[in-house]
Amino acid sequence: MEQYEPDRPSAVQLAAWRRSMTSGRGALSRRAMLRASGAGALTVGGLGALSACGIPAAAKNEGGVAADDHSKKEKRVTFSNWTEYMDVDDKDENRRPTLEAFTKRTGISVKYTEDINDNSEFFGKIKPQLAAGQDTGRDLINVTDWLAARLIRFGWVQKLDHANTPHAFANLAPQFRDPDWDPGRAYSFPWTGIATVIAYNTKATGGREVTSVSQLLDDPKLKGKVGFLTEMRDTVGMTMLDMGKDIESFKDDDYDAAIARLQKGVDRGQIRRFTGNDYTGDLDKGDLAACLAWAGDIVQLQADNPDIKFHIPDSGYHTSSDNLLIPNKARHKTNAELLIDHYYQLPVAAQLAAWISYVCPVEGVRPELAKIDEDLANDPLIVPDKEMAALSHSFRSLSSKEESTYEEKFAKLTGA
């Protein structure tokens, strides 16, 4: 197990974190901007807001430190999540129907806090306590796969008892079952999948389809109207797939070749810019004719603009996931596992998927989702069909050294 060694982030890493906060997936989503429903704590079942706690200096990792489970005596669970990542009652934004249903069914109240705006920022919040073998004040957290891998690698999260997650174990979609960073899902279950696809505005392309990364980089009719993402794994991963490389087992030379190919697109003026969530406005207006995009955003854009289309390249697409984990020293492990399992019951999974519009990781959810909205149930960006699932590929886990080196090269490409 890799030991955590406290260190200062490099300038390149700091730039990557700032990029993610201001324009990456950690920035406000289109739904967040439309709803304008700021982040904060919500109480379900009579609990108060999450209390502030001091953060001590980081110490040597103790690895796999658990706490006594107080779930039977303390019928509560604390859950940290991203903003706009939970269903909300249409008439009362202070209510979360699926969380309330969990409390009603189990008697376990949920202290739900939207305090994750960026993976790296959140890691900075919990790192000192985890490194010192102390309770973070959270029973359940939701982080993207690369950070989930890091937490597992450091021994900072608890192994799940699958006896408490029967629905999750049975209903997890095959494409999410066996990531290289958590084989067999011993420590995590996905909250959503995040598919990176090609999106385009038919009005801006003159009615033409855009079907590949090669077309994005080489089609002269798209010159100056192409966008790639500021997230390294999405942009480089999709480019490597287009080059016929396996992003689950690539080598340094493969990565460098993809960077070089993208650099040519920059040098020729083919690529207009590298963007985060802010591509949605440019794509909607037609300032970007085509770009790499996240599926959840495209579902929302298409609801208002029929000119927005998407394509899954024959070479495949990059998939990441946001994942539920239980930190070391969490006081209510069993309650947290029961909450994970709640979201793998088909009616609950459908209700969540209908609201957030990201890839649902729950197998068999389509009939339940159809009861809510037929169009959503038939949207492969929410419920991938077998053909789309077969084209899904995940960026392999990186060592700390690889991550630093790759981010530095990507920062030079994007000018970050």
Coordinates of C-alpha atoms in Angstrom, one line a residue:
M1 CA 0.0 0.0 0.0
E2 CA 1.4 3.4 -1.0
Q3 CA 2.3 5.6 1.9
Y4 CA 1.2 9.2 1.9
E5 CA 4.0 11.7 2.2
P6 CA 3.0 15.3 2.8
D7 CA 4.4 17.6 0.1
R8 CA 3.6 20.9 -1.6
P9 CA 1.8 20.7 -4.9
S10 CA 3.8 21.8 -7.9
A11 CA 3.0 24.9 -9.9
V12 CA 1.6 22.8 -12.6
Q13 CA -0.7 20.9 -10.2
L14 CA -1.9 24.1 -8.7
A15 CA -2.7 25.4 -12.2
A16 CA -4.6 22.2 -13.0
W17 CA -6.6 22.5 -9.8
R18 CA -7.4 26.2 -10.5
R19 CA -8.4 25.2 -14.0
S20 CA -10.8 22.6 -12.7
M21 CA -12.3 25.0 -10.2
T22 CA -12.9 27.8 -12.7
S23 CA -13.8 26.0 -15.9
G24 CA -13.7 22.3 -15.4
R25 CA -16.4 20.0 -14.1
G26 CA -16.0 21.5 -10.7
A27 CA -17.3 24.8 -12.0
L28 CA -21.0 25.6 -11.9
S29 CA -22.9 23.3 -14.3
R30 CA -25.5 24.7 -16.7
R31 CA -28.3 23.3 -14.4
A32 CA -26.7 25.1 -11.4
M33 CA -26.7 28.4 -13.3
L34 CA -30.3 28.0 -14.5
R35 CA -31.6 27.0 -11.1
A36 CA -29.3 29.4 -9.2
S37 CA -29.6 27.3 -6.1
G38 CA -26.4 27.9 -4.2
A39 CA -24.5 25.2 -2.3
G40 CA -25.1 24.5 1.4
A41 CA -26.2 22.0 4.0
L42 CA -29.6 20.4 4.0
T43 CA -31.1 18.5 6.9
V44 CA -33.2 15.4 6.3
G45 CA -34.9 13.7 9.2
G46 CA -34.3 16.3 11.8
L47 CA -30.5 16.7 11.8
G48 CA -28.7 20.0 12.1
A49 CA -26.2 21.4 9.7
L50 CA -22.7 20.0 9.4
S51 CA -20.6 21.5 12.2
A52 CA -17.2 22.9 11.5
C53 CA -14.2 21.1 12.8
G54 CA -10.5 21.9 13.2
I55 CA -8.0 20.4 10.8
P56 CA -4.7 19.3 12.4
A57 CA -1.4 19.1 10.7
A58 CA -0.9 16.0 8.5
A59 CA 0.9 13.1 10.0
K60 CA 2.1 9.8 8.7
N61 CA -0.6 7.6 7.2
E62 CA -1.7 4.8 9.6
G63 CA -3.5 3.0 6.8
G64 CA -7.0 1.4 7.0
V65 CA -8.0 2.9 10.3
A66 CA -11.6 2.1 11.1
A67 CA -13.7 3.3 14.0
D68 CA -16.3 1.6 16.2
D69 CA -19.5 1.5 14.2
H70 CA -22.2 3.5 16.0
S71 CA -24.9 2.8 13.4
K72 CA -27.2 0.9 15.6
K73 CA -27.3 3.5 18.4
E74 CA -27.0 6.6 16.2
K75 CA -29.5 6.4 13.4
R76 CA -27.8 9.0 11.2
V77 CA -25.3 9.3 8.4
T78 CA -23.4 12.3 7.0
F79 CA -23.0 12.6 3.3
S80 CA -20.8 15.0 1.4
N81 CA -21.7 15.5 -2.3
W82 CA -21.2 17.8 -5.3
T83 CA -23.6 20.7 -5.9
E84 CA -26.6 19.9 -8.1
Y85 CA -26.0 16.2 -7.9
M86 CA -29.2 15.2 -6.0
D87 CA -32.8 15.3 -6.9
V88 CA -34.8 18.2 -5.6
D89 CA -38.5 18.7 -5.2
D90 CA -39.9 20.8 -8.0
K91 CA -42.0 22.8 -5.6
D92 CA -39.6 23.1 -2.7
E93 CA -35.9 23.2 -3.3
N94 CA -35.2 22.5 0.3
R95 CA -36.5 19.0 -0.1
R96 CA -34.6 16.0 -1.5
P97 CA -37.2 13.3 -2.2
T98 CA -34.9 10.2 -2.5
L99 CA -33.1 11.1 0.7
E100 CA -36.4 11.6 2.5
A101 CA -37.6 8.3 1.2
F102 CA -34.4 6.6 2.7
T103 CA -35.1 8.2 6.1
K104 CA -38.8 7.2 6.0
R105 CA -37.9 3.6 5.1
T106 CA -35.0 3.1 7.5
G107 CA -35.4 5.7 10.3
I108 CA -31.8 6.9 9.5
S109 CA -31.6 10.7 9.1
V110 CA -29.2 12.1 6.6
K111 CA -27.0 15.2 7.1
Y112 CA -26.5 16.1 3.5
T113 CA -23.9 18.7 2.5
E114 CA -23.0 20.0 -0.9
D115 CA -19.4 20.8 0.0
I116 CA -17.6 19.3 -2.9
N117 CA -16.8 21.8 -5.7
D118 CA -13.6 20.3 -6.9
N119 CA -11.8 17.0 -6.3
S120 CA -8.4 18.6 -5.4
E121 CA -10.0 21.2 -3.2
F122 CA -12.0 18.6 -1.3
F123 CA -8.9 16.4 -0.9
G124 CA -7.2 19.3 0.7
K125 CA -10.0 19.5 3.2
I126 CA -10.0 15.9 4.3
K127 CA -6.3 15.0 3.8
P128 CA -4.9 16.2 7.1
Q129 CA -7.5 14.3 9.1
L130 CA -7.2 11.1 7.1
A131 CA -3.4 11.3 7.3
A132 CA -3.6 11.7 11.0
G133 CA -6.0 8.8 11.4
Q134 CA -8.8 11.0 12.5
D135 CA -12.5 11.3 11.7
T136 CA -13.3 13.7 8.9
G137 CA -16.9 14.2 10.2
R138 CA -18.2 12.4 7.1
D139 CA -19.6 8.9 6.7
L140 CA -19.9 9.0 2.9
I141 CA -18.2 11.0 0.2
N142 CA -18.5 11.2 -3.5
V143 CA -15.3 11.8 -5.5
T144 CA -14.1 11.2 -9.1
D145 CA -12.3 7.9 -9.9
W146 CA -8.7 9.3 -9.9
L147 CA -9.2 10.6 -6.4
A148 CA -11.0 7.5 -5.3
A149 CA -8.0 5.5 -6.5
R150 CA -5.7 7.7 -4.5
L151 CA -7.7 7.3 -1.3
I152 CA -7.8 3.5 -1.7
R153 CA -4.1 3.5 -2.5
F154 CA -3.3 5.4 0.7
G155 CA -5.5 3.1 2.8
W156 CA -7.8 6.0 3.8
V157 CA -11.2 4.4 3.1
Q158 CA -12.9 1.4 4.6
K159 CA -13.7 -1.9 2.8
L160 CA -17.4 -2.3 2.2
D161 CA -19.5 -5.1 3.6
H162 CA -21.4 -6.2 0.6
A163 CA -23.9 -7.9 2.9
N164 CA -25.2 -4.4 3.5
T165 CA -25.3 -3.5 -0.2
P166 CA -27.2 -6.4 -1.9
H167 CA -28.9 -4.1 -4.5
A168 CA -25.7 -2.4 -5.4
F169 CA -23.8 -5.6 -5.8
A170 CA -26.6 -7.1 -7.9
N171 CA -27.6 -4.1 -10.0
L172 CA -24.2 -2.5 -10.8
A173 CA -23.9 -2.3 -14.6
P174 CA -21.1 -4.5 -16.1
Q175 CA -19.1 -1.6 -17.5
F176 CA -18.5 -0.2 -14.0
R177 CA -17.9 -3.5 -12.1
D178 CA -14.1 -3.9 -12.3
P179 CA -12.0 -0.7 -12.5
D180 CA -8.3 -1.3 -12.2
W181 CA -8.1 0.9 -9.1
D182 CA -10.8 -1.0 -7.2
P183 CA -11.2 -4.5 -8.6
G184 CA -14.6 -6.0 -7.7
R185 CA -15.7 -2.7 -6.1
A186 CA -14.3 -3.7 -2.7
Y187 CA -14.2 0.0 -1.5
S188 CA -16.5 1.9 -3.8
F189 CA -19.7 2.1 -5.8
P190 CA -20.3 4.6 -8.6
W191 CA -22.8 7.4 -8.2
T192 CA -22.8 8.3 -11.9
G193 CA -20.8 7.6 -15.0
I194 CA -19.3 10.6 -16.9
A195 CA -19.2 10.0 -20.6
T196 CA -17.0 12.2 -22.9
V197 CA -18.5 12.4 -26.4
I198 CA -18.3 14.6 -29.5
A199 CA -20.9 17.3 -29.6
Y200 CA -21.7 19.7 -32.5
N201 CA -24.1 22.4 -33.5
T202 CA -25.6 21.5 -36.9
K203 CA -26.4 25.2 -37.6
A204 CA -22.7 26.0 -37.2
T205 CA -21.5 23.0 -39.2
G206 CA -23.9 23.6 -42.1
G207 CA -25.8 20.5 -41.3
R208 CA -22.8 18.2 -41.4
E209 CA -22.1 15.5 -38.8
V210 CA -18.9 15.5 -36.7
T211 CA -18.0 11.9 -35.9
S212 CA -14.4 11.6 -34.8
V213 CA -11.5 13.3 -33.0
S214 CA -9.7 13.2 -36.4
Q215 CA -12.4 15.3 -37.9
L216 CA -12.1 17.8 -35.0
L217 CA -8.4 18.1 -35.6
D218 CA -8.2 17.9 -39.4
D219 CA -11.4 19.1 -41.0
P220 CA -10.5 22.6 -42.5
K221 CA -14.2 23.6 -42.4
L222 CA -14.1 23.4 -38.7
K223 CA -10.9 25.4 -38.3
G224 CA -11.0 27.9 -35.4
K225 CA -14.4 26.5 -34.2
V226 CA -13.2 23.4 -32.3
G227 CA -13.1 22.9 -28.5
F228 CA -11.2 20.4 -26.4
L229 CA -11.6 20.0 -22.6
T230 CA -9.3 21.3 -19.9
E231 CA -9.5 18.0 -18.2
M232 CA -6.4 16.0 -19.2
R233 CA -7.9 12.5 -19.0
D234 CA -10.8 13.4 -21.2
T235 CA -8.9 15.3 -23.9
V236 CA -5.8 13.0 -24.1
G237 CA -7.9 9.9 -23.6
M238 CA -10.2 10.6 -26.5
T239 CA -7.2 11.5 -28.7
M240 CA -5.4 8.3 -27.9
L241 CA -8.5 6.3 -28.6
D242 CA -8.8 8.0 -32.0
M243 CA -5.2 6.9 -32.6
G244 CA -6.0 3.3 -31.9
K245 CA -4.4 3.2 -28.4
D246 CA -5.7 1.4 -25.4
I247 CA -6.2 4.0 -22.7
E248 CA -6.4 1.3 -20.1
S249 CA -2.8 0.2 -20.7
F250 CA -1.0 2.9 -22.6
K251 CA 2.7 3.8 -22.4
D252 CA 4.5 7.1 -22.1
D253 CA 5.2 7.2 -25.8
D254 CA 1.4 6.8 -26.6
Y255 CA 0.7 9.8 -24.3
D256 CA 3.4 11.9 -25.9
A257 CA 2.1 11.1 -29.4
A258 CA -1.4 12.3 -28.4
I259 CA 0.0 15.5 -27.0
A260 CA 2.0 16.1 -30.2
R261 CA -1.1 15.5 -32.3
L262 CA -3.1 18.0 -30.2
Q263 CA -0.2 20.5 -30.4
K264 CA -0.5 20.5 -34.2
G265 CA -4.1 21.4 -33.8
V266 CA -3.2 24.3 -31.6
D267 CA -0.4 25.5 -33.9
R268 CA -2.6 25.4 -37.0
G269 CA -5.4 27.3 -35.3
Q270 CA -7.7 24.3 -35.7
I271 CA -8.5 24.3 -31.9
R272 CA -10.2 27.5 -30.8
R273 CA -9.6 26.9 -27.1
F274 CA -9.6 24.4 -24.3
T275 CA -12.7 24.7 -22.1
G276 CA -14.5 23.3 -19.1
N277 CA -18.2 23.5 -18.6
D278 CA -18.2 26.9 -20.3
Y279 CA -18.2 25.2 -23.7
T280 CA -21.9 24.9 -23.3
G281 CA -22.6 28.5 -24.0
D282 CA -20.3 28.6 -27.0
L283 CA -21.7 25.4 -28.5
D284 CA -25.3 26.6 -28.0
K285 CA -24.6 29.9 -29.8
G286 CA -22.5 28.2 -32.5
D287 CA -19.2 30.0 -31.6
L288 CA -17.9 26.4 -31.3
A289 CA -19.1 24.3 -34.1
A290 CA -17.9 21.1 -32.5
C291 CA -16.1 20.0 -29.3
L292 CA -15.5 17.3 -26.8
A293 CA -18.3 17.4 -24.2
W294 CA -19.7 15.7 -21.2
A295 CA -22.9 13.7 -21.8
G296 CA -24.9 15.2 -18.9
D297 CA -24.4 18.7 -20.4
I298 CA -25.5 17.6 -23.8
V299 CA -28.7 16.1 -22.5
Q300 CA -29.5 19.4 -20.9
L301 CA -28.6 21.5 -23.9
Q302 CA -30.7 19.4 -26.3
A303 CA -33.7 20.1 -24.2
D304 CA -33.6 23.7 -25.4
N305 CA -31.7 23.6 -28.7
P306 CA -32.6 21.0 -31.4
D307 CA -29.4 22.0 -33.3
I308 CA -27.2 20.3 -30.7
K309 CA -26.2 16.8 -31.6
F310 CA -23.7 14.2 -30.3
H311 CA -21.8 11.3 -31.7
I312 CA -20.0 8.3 -30.1
P313 CA -16.9 7.7 -32.2
D314 CA -16.3 4.2 -33.6
S315 CA -12.9 4.3 -31.8
G316 CA -14.7 4.5 -28.4
Y317 CA -15.2 7.1 -25.8
H318 CA -13.7 8.0 -22.4
T319 CA -15.7 7.2 -19.3
S320 CA -14.9 8.2 -15.8
S321 CA -17.1 8.0 -12.7
D322 CA -17.9 9.7 -9.5
N323 CA -17.8 7.2 -6.6
L324 CA -19.2 6.7 -3.1
L325 CA -16.6 5.8 -0.4
I326 CA -16.6 5.6 3.4
P327 CA -13.6 7.3 4.9
N328 CA -11.6 5.8 7.7
K329 CA -12.9 6.6 11.2
A330 CA -16.4 7.2 9.9
R331 CA -18.8 6.6 12.9
H332 CA -21.7 5.2 10.9
K333 CA -20.3 2.7 8.4
T334 CA -23.3 0.4 8.2
N335 CA -25.7 3.4 7.8
A336 CA -23.5 4.7 5.0
E337 CA -23.6 1.3 3.3
L338 CA -27.4 1.2 3.5
L339 CA -27.5 4.6 1.9
I340 CA -25.3 3.4 -0.9
D341 CA -27.6 0.4 -1.4
H342 CA -30.7 2.7 -1.4
Y343 CA -29.5 4.4 -4.6
Y344 CA -29.2 1.0 -6.4
Q345 CA -32.9 0.2 -5.9
L346 CA -34.4 0.6 -9.4
P347 CA -37.1 3.2 -8.6
V348 CA -34.7 5.3 -6.6
A349 CA -32.0 5.1 -9.3
A350 CA -34.5 6.1 -11.9
Q351 CA -35.6 9.1 -9.9
L352 CA -32.0 10.3 -9.4
A353 CA -31.1 9.7 -13.1
A354 CA -34.1 11.7 -14.3
W355 CA -33.0 14.7 -12.4
I356 CA -29.2 14.8 -12.9
S357 CA -29.0 13.5 -16.5
Y358 CA -25.7 11.7 -16.1
V359 CA -24.9 8.1 -17.1
C360 CA -26.8 5.8 -14.7
P361 CA -24.6 3.0 -13.4
V362 CA -27.6 0.8 -12.4
E363 CA -28.4 -2.1 -14.7
G364 CA -32.1 -2.6 -15.4
V365 CA -33.1 1.0 -14.7
R366 CA -34.7 1.7 -18.1
P367 CA -38.2 0.5 -17.4
E368 CA -38.4 2.5 -14.2
L369 CA -37.0 5.6 -15.9
A370 CA -39.6 5.2 -18.7
K371 CA -42.4 5.6 -16.1
I372 CA -40.9 9.0 -15.4
D373 CA -39.9 10.1 -18.9
E374 CA -39.8 7.9 -22.0
D375 CA -37.3 10.2 -23.8
L376 CA -34.8 10.0 -20.9
A377 CA -35.2 6.2 -20.7
N378 CA -34.3 5.9 -24.4
D379 CA -31.4 8.4 -24.2
P380 CA -28.1 6.5 -24.5
L381 CA -26.3 9.3 -22.7
I382 CA -28.2 8.4 -19.6
V383 CA -28.8 4.7 -20.1
P384 CA -26.2 3.3 -22.5
D385 CA -27.3 0.5 -24.7
K386 CA -25.1 -2.5 -25.2
E387 CA -23.4 -1.1 -28.3
M388 CA -22.5 2.1 -26.5
A389 CA -21.4 0.4 -23.3
A390 CA -19.0 -1.8 -25.4
L391 CA -17.3 1.4 -26.7
S392 CA -16.6 2.7 -23.1
H393 CA -13.0 3.0 -22.0
S394 CA -11.5 4.3 -18.8
F395 CA -8.2 6.1 -18.4
R396 CA -5.8 3.8 -16.5
S397 CA -4.7 4.7 -13.0
L398 CA -1.6 6.8 -12.7
S399 CA 1.2 6.9 -10.2
S400 CA 1.9 10.2 -8.4
K401 CA 5.0 10.6 -10.6
E402 CA 3.1 9.9 -13.8
E403 CA 0.3 12.3 -12.9
S404 CA 2.7 15.1 -12.2
T405 CA 4.6 14.5 -15.5
Y406 CA 1.5 14.2 -17.6
E407 CA -0.2 17.2 -16.1
E408 CA 3.0 19.3 -16.8
K409 CA 2.9 18.3 -20.5
F410 CA -0.8 19.0 -20.8
A411 CA -0.4 22.4 -19.1
K412 CA 2.2 23.3 -21.8
L413 CA -0.3 22.3 -24.5
T414 CA -3.2 24.3 -23.1
G415 CA -1.1 27.3 -22.0
A416 CA -2.4 26.9 -18.4

